mmCIF file of C-alpha atoms in Angstrom:
data_model
loop_
_atom_site.group_PDB
_atom_site.id
_atom_site.type_symbol
_atom_site.label_atom_id
_atom_site.label_comp_id
_atom_site.label_asym_id
_atom_site.label_seq_id
_atom_site.Cartn_x
_atom_site.Cartn_y
_atom_site.Cartn_z
ATOM 1 C CA MET D 29 85.356 119.199 92.497
ATOM 2 C CA VAL D 30 83.218 118.623 89.428
ATOM 3 C CA THR D 31 80.106 115.812 90.275
ATOM 4 C CA THR D 32 78.160 113.721 87.734
ATOM 5 C CA ALA D 33 76.411 116.472 86.705
ATOM 6 C CA ASP D 34 77.356 119.874 87.561
ATOM 7 C CA PRO D 35 76.775 122.104 84.732
ATOM 8 C CA GLY D 36 77.606 124.890 86.676
ATOM 9 C CA GLY D 37 74.454 126.540 86.961
ATOM 10 C CA THR D 38 73.211 129.002 84.103
ATOM 11 C CA ARG D 39 75.902 129.091 81.743
ATOM 12 C CA THR D 40 76.686 129.358 78.189
ATOM 13 C CA SER D 41 78.224 126.109 76.164
ATOM 14 C CA VAL D 42 82.072 126.895 74.717
ATOM 15 C CA TRP D 43 81.110 126.418 71.528
ATOM 16 C CA LEU D 44 78.597 129.145 71.602
ATOM 17 C CA THR D 45 81.188 131.489 73.417
ATOM 18 C CA ALA D 46 83.531 133.559 71.306
ATOM 19 C CA ARG D 47 86.170 134.732 73.649
ATOM 20 C CA PRO D 48 87.986 137.918 72.609
ATOM 21 C CA ALA D 49 91.268 138.109 72.101
ATOM 22 C CA ALA D 50 94.069 138.919 74.007
ATOM 23 C CA PRO D 51 95.948 141.861 73.623
ATOM 24 C CA ALA D 52 99.331 141.561 71.941
ATOM 25 C CA ARG D 53 101.306 142.761 74.741
ATOM 26 C CA ARG D 54 98.997 140.277 77.339
ATOM 27 C CA ARG D 55 99.718 137.259 75.001
ATOM 28 C CA THR D 56 103.288 137.595 74.605
ATOM 29 C CA GLU D 57 102.613 137.353 78.963
ATOM 30 C CA ALA D 58 100.733 133.550 78.091
ATOM 31 C CA PRO D 59 102.689 130.141 79.306
ATOM 32 C CA SER D 60 104.379 128.938 76.882
ATOM 33 C CA GLY D 61 103.870 125.880 75.391
ATOM 34 C CA LEU D 62 100.128 125.320 76.054
ATOM 35 C CA ASP D 63 97.262 125.844 73.826
ATOM 36 C CA ARG D 64 93.861 124.604 74.330
ATOM 37 C CA GLU D 65 94.507 120.824 71.947
ATOM 38 C CA ARG D 66 97.119 119.979 74.772
ATOM 39 C CA ILE D 67 95.004 121.105 77.476
ATOM 40 C CA THR D 68 92.712 119.189 76.516
ATOM 41 C CA ALA D 69 94.145 115.804 75.707
ATOM 42 C CA ALA D 70 95.910 116.867 79.073
ATOM 43 C CA THR D 71 91.888 116.826 80.531
ATOM 44 C CA VAL D 72 90.770 113.420 78.930
ATOM 45 C CA ARG D 73 93.697 111.712 80.159
ATOM 46 C CA LEU D 74 93.082 113.126 83.663
ATOM 47 C CA LEU D 75 89.502 111.697 83.366
ATOM 48 C CA ASP D 76 90.558 108.407 82.550
ATOM 49 C CA ALA D 77 93.004 108.183 85.310
ATOM 50 C CA GLU D 78 91.178 109.316 88.095
ATOM 51 C CA GLY D 79 86.785 109.915 87.223
ATOM 52 C CA LEU D 80 85.074 112.971 87.254
ATOM 53 C CA ALA D 81 84.243 113.479 90.137
ATOM 54 C CA ARG D 82 88.317 113.911 91.223
ATOM 55 C CA PHE D 83 88.726 116.533 88.508
ATOM 56 C CA SER D 84 89.783 120.567 89.380
ATOM 57 C CA MET D 85 91.752 122.637 88.088
ATOM 58 C CA ARG D 86 94.919 122.236 89.888
ATOM 59 C CA ARG D 87 95.257 118.660 89.833
ATOM 60 C CA LEU D 88 95.277 119.407 85.680
ATOM 61 C CA ALA D 89 97.601 122.051 85.735
ATOM 62 C CA ALA D 90 99.700 119.862 88.418
ATOM 63 C CA GLY D 91 100.158 117.590 85.613
ATOM 64 C CA LEU D 92 100.744 119.954 83.037
ATOM 65 C CA GLY D 93 103.818 121.699 85.429
ATOM 66 C CA VAL D 94 101.792 125.233 85.298
ATOM 67 C CA THR D 95 100.162 127.110 88.045
ATOM 68 C CA ALA D 96 96.003 126.903 87.962
ATOM 69 C CA MET D 97 96.019 130.001 86.771
ATOM 70 C CA SER D 98 97.660 130.177 83.799
ATOM 71 C CA LEU D 99 95.016 127.468 82.143
ATOM 72 C CA TYR D 100 92.684 130.275 81.986
ATOM 73 C CA TRP D 101 94.501 131.831 79.538
ATOM 74 C CA TYR D 102 92.656 129.226 77.228
ATOM 75 C CA VAL D 103 89.652 128.479 78.516
ATOM 76 C CA ASP D 104 87.077 130.742 80.882
ATOM 77 C CA THR D 105 85.870 128.235 83.677
ATOM 78 C CA LYS D 106 86.807 124.032 84.650
ATOM 79 C CA HIS D 107 83.343 123.692 82.513
ATOM 80 C CA ASP D 108 85.099 124.876 79.287
ATOM 81 C CA LEU D 109 87.258 122.189 79.955
ATOM 82 C CA LEU D 110 84.926 119.097 80.437
ATOM 83 C CA GLU D 111 82.841 120.651 76.990
ATOM 84 C CA LEU D 112 86.311 120.106 74.925
ATOM 85 C CA ALA D 113 87.138 116.865 76.678
ATOM 86 C CA LEU D 114 83.599 115.707 75.782
ATOM 87 C CA ASP D 115 83.779 116.584 72.179
ATOM 88 C CA SER D 116 87.087 115.106 71.961
ATOM 89 C CA ALA D 117 86.080 111.922 73.290
ATOM 90 C CA LEU D 118 83.709 112.016 70.976
ATOM 91 C CA GLY D 119 86.302 112.120 68.241
ATOM 92 C CA GLU D 120 87.230 109.091 68.466
ATOM 93 C CA LEU D 121 84.408 107.334 66.913
ATOM 94 C CA GLY D 122 84.438 106.148 63.482
ATOM 95 C CA LEU D 123 81.956 107.340 61.820
ATOM 96 C CA PRO D 124 80.689 105.876 58.124
ATOM 97 C CA ALA D 125 81.694 108.021 55.076
ATOM 98 C CA GLY D 126 78.709 109.385 52.655
ATOM 99 C CA PRO D 127 75.438 107.651 52.352
ATOM 100 C CA PRO D 128 74.643 103.530 53.231
ATOM 101 C CA GLY D 129 74.335 101.683 49.825
ATOM 102 C CA GLY D 130 73.510 98.669 49.416
ATOM 103 C CA GLY D 131 74.945 94.750 50.393
ATOM 104 C CA GLU D 132 77.066 94.854 53.274
ATOM 105 C CA ALA D 133 77.089 98.889 52.989
ATOM 106 C CA ALA D 134 72.567 98.707 53.940
ATOM 107 C CA TRP D 135 71.968 100.945 56.850
ATOM 108 C CA PRO D 136 71.334 98.745 59.406
ATOM 109 C CA GLY D 137 75.147 97.184 59.489
ATOM 110 C CA ARG D 138 76.289 100.126 59.257
ATOM 111 C CA LEU D 139 73.854 101.699 61.870
ATOM 112 C CA GLN D 140 75.429 98.573 64.688
ATOM 113 C CA ALA D 141 79.059 99.532 63.947
ATOM 114 C CA LEU D 142 77.781 102.972 64.737
ATOM 115 C CA ALA D 143 76.237 102.198 67.854
ATOM 116 C CA ARG D 144 79.493 99.453 69.298
ATOM 117 C CA GLY D 145 81.243 101.972 68.371
ATOM 118 C CA TYR D 146 79.878 104.308 70.674
ATOM 119 C CA ARG D 147 79.267 102.282 73.172
ATOM 120 C CA ARG D 148 83.317 101.107 73.180
ATOM 121 C CA VAL D 149 83.951 105.569 73.929
ATOM 122 C CA LEU D 150 81.794 105.202 77.133
ATOM 123 C CA ALA D 151 83.728 102.141 78.241
ATOM 124 C CA ASP D 152 86.966 103.439 77.648
ATOM 125 C CA HIS D 153 85.604 107.193 79.164
ATOM 126 C CA PRO D 154 83.275 106.358 82.000
ATOM 127 C CA TRP D 155 83.202 110.279 82.606
ATOM 128 C CA VAL D 156 82.180 110.622 78.740
ATOM 129 C CA ALA D 157 78.246 109.330 79.613
ATOM 130 C CA PRO D 158 77.459 111.614 82.886
ATOM 131 C CA LEU D 159 78.758 114.720 80.963
ATOM 132 C CA THR D 160 76.374 114.055 77.842
ATOM 133 C CA ALA D 161 73.537 114.844 80.020
ATOM 134 C CA ALA D 162 74.879 117.743 82.021
ATOM 135 C CA TYR D 163 76.166 119.569 79.005
ATOM 136 C CA PRO D 164 74.830 120.731 75.702
ATOM 137 C CA ASN D 165 76.800 118.324 74.023
ATOM 138 C CA ILE D 166 77.101 120.176 70.937
ATOM 139 C CA GLY D 167 80.596 120.663 69.853
ATOM 140 C CA PRO D 168 81.612 119.413 65.732
ATOM 141 C CA HIS D 169 82.369 115.540 66.414
ATOM 142 C CA ALA D 170 78.858 115.760 68.440
ATOM 143 C CA ARG D 171 77.554 117.059 65.388
ATOM 144 C CA ALA D 172 78.726 114.613 63.083
ATOM 145 C CA PHE D 173 77.957 111.524 65.340
ATOM 146 C CA ASP D 174 74.485 112.828 65.050
ATOM 147 C CA ALA D 175 74.753 113.725 61.346
ATOM 148 C CA ALA D 176 75.882 110.604 60.704
ATOM 149 C CA LEU D 177 72.634 108.998 62.141
ATOM 150 C CA GLN D 178 70.663 111.084 60.628
ATOM 151 C CA ARG D 179 72.038 109.915 56.869
ATOM 152 C CA LEU D 180 71.709 106.455 58.223
ATOM 153 C CA LEU D 181 68.335 107.128 58.864
ATOM 154 C CA ASP D 182 67.761 108.875 55.963
ATOM 155 C CA ALA D 183 68.289 106.099 54.042
ATOM 156 C CA THR D 184 65.571 103.828 56.020
ATOM 157 C CA GLY D 185 62.392 104.741 53.861
ATOM 158 C CA LEU D 186 61.058 106.637 57.184
ATOM 159 C CA ALA D 187 60.010 109.655 56.655
ATOM 160 C CA ASP D 188 58.536 112.889 59.284
ATOM 161 C CA ALA D 189 57.228 111.429 62.328
ATOM 162 C CA ALA D 190 58.429 108.399 62.073
ATOM 163 C CA ARG D 191 62.534 108.596 61.170
ATOM 164 C CA THR D 192 62.178 111.252 64.390
ATOM 165 C CA GLY D 193 60.730 108.937 66.102
ATOM 166 C CA ALA D 194 63.629 106.271 65.412
ATOM 167 C CA HIS D 195 66.741 108.801 65.904
ATOM 168 C CA LEU D 196 64.979 109.507 69.078
ATOM 169 C CA ALA D 197 65.082 105.887 70.177
ATOM 170 C CA VAL D 198 68.543 104.949 69.141
ATOM 171 C CA SER D 199 69.231 108.576 70.824
ATOM 172 C CA GLN D 200 68.234 107.312 74.101
ATOM 173 C CA PHE D 201 69.126 103.459 73.977
ATOM 174 C CA LEU D 202 72.718 104.335 73.037
ATOM 175 C CA GLN D 203 72.885 107.043 76.273
ATOM 176 C CA GLY D 204 70.421 104.601 78.387
ATOM 177 C CA CYS D 205 73.497 101.836 77.700
ATOM 178 C CA GLY D 206 75.881 104.395 79.040
ATOM 179 C CA GLY D 207 76.137 103.509 82.773
ATOM 180 C CA ALA D 208 76.088 99.822 82.230
ATOM 181 C CA ALA D 209 78.736 100.451 79.247
ATOM 182 C CA ARG D 210 81.471 98.666 81.234
ATOM 183 C CA ARG D 211 79.701 96.050 83.091
ATOM 184 C CA ALA D 212 76.655 94.383 80.522
ATOM 185 C CA PRO D 213 78.691 92.020 78.642
ATOM 186 C CA GLU D 214 78.777 92.945 74.511
ATOM 187 C CA GLY D 215 76.588 89.748 73.679
ATOM 188 C CA ASP D 216 73.735 91.553 75.764
ATOM 189 C CA PHE D 217 74.255 94.384 73.934
ATOM 190 C CA CYS D 218 74.305 93.438 71.153
ATOM 191 C CA LEU D 219 71.157 92.012 71.342
ATOM 192 C CA ALA D 220 69.104 94.414 72.138
ATOM 193 C CA LEU D 221 70.389 96.794 69.683
ATOM 194 C CA ASP D 222 69.578 93.852 67.045
ATOM 195 C CA VAL D 223 66.392 94.216 68.198
ATOM 196 C CA LEU D 224 66.242 97.749 68.116
ATOM 197 C CA ILE D 225 67.391 98.024 64.489
ATOM 198 C CA ALA D 226 64.904 95.007 63.995
ATOM 199 C CA GLY D 227 62.120 97.991 65.155
ATOM 200 C CA ILE D 228 62.846 100.142 63.061
ATOM 201 C CA ASP D 229 63.197 97.709 59.855
ATOM 202 C CA ALA D 230 60.005 96.701 60.240
ATOM 203 C CA LYS D 231 58.565 100.003 60.387
ATOM 204 C CA ALA D 232 60.442 100.850 57.230
ATOM 205 C CA LYS D 233 59.340 98.017 55.337
ATOM 206 C CA ALA D 234 56.000 98.715 56.413
ATOM 207 C CA THR D 235 55.931 102.351 55.346
ATOM 208 C CA ALA D 236 56.973 101.254 52.120
ATOM 209 C CA LYS D 237 53.742 98.820 51.820
ATOM 210 C CA ALA D 238 52.015 100.815 52.869
#
């Protein structure tokens, strides 16, 4: 059973570990109909249905109609699967394409949309917030989200320490809202987000005048 913050001690992220290819003979012995994508999708469904505390390889295997040992052809540990599921959920985010321009596409509006989208992921998948605290969160979708956030903050005109501070403020705000994402009214979240964005905007304007 996995708890809300049980990264399994000292371990290497699934995104940093290259699994050696299985010998041809052993590949033919692998269970048919399985692959990482199918297993990851099933993991997301199980976590949504039963929660993080009840997750186990046996429950996952039962849902797939295979033995628990079959899953280890594709991942080394259950923690690998949780990292894969975490990044899969973050892949539901709609990320802004390209650098922000003016008008409706200006950075404040796009930052608000990005943050609200992140909150929806947390609300739809309550297990995402604790996993982002337990694991490195360096999968491709997580990195794409961070790159999109960086582009929006680049557009503010803030430089160096100020831009780094803005990035930290937004990141901590989004992580902090994780535990209450499903409970806090949407209006309260948006009001707090507006205050945060107004602060970044004020800092950017003060920097531009200076």
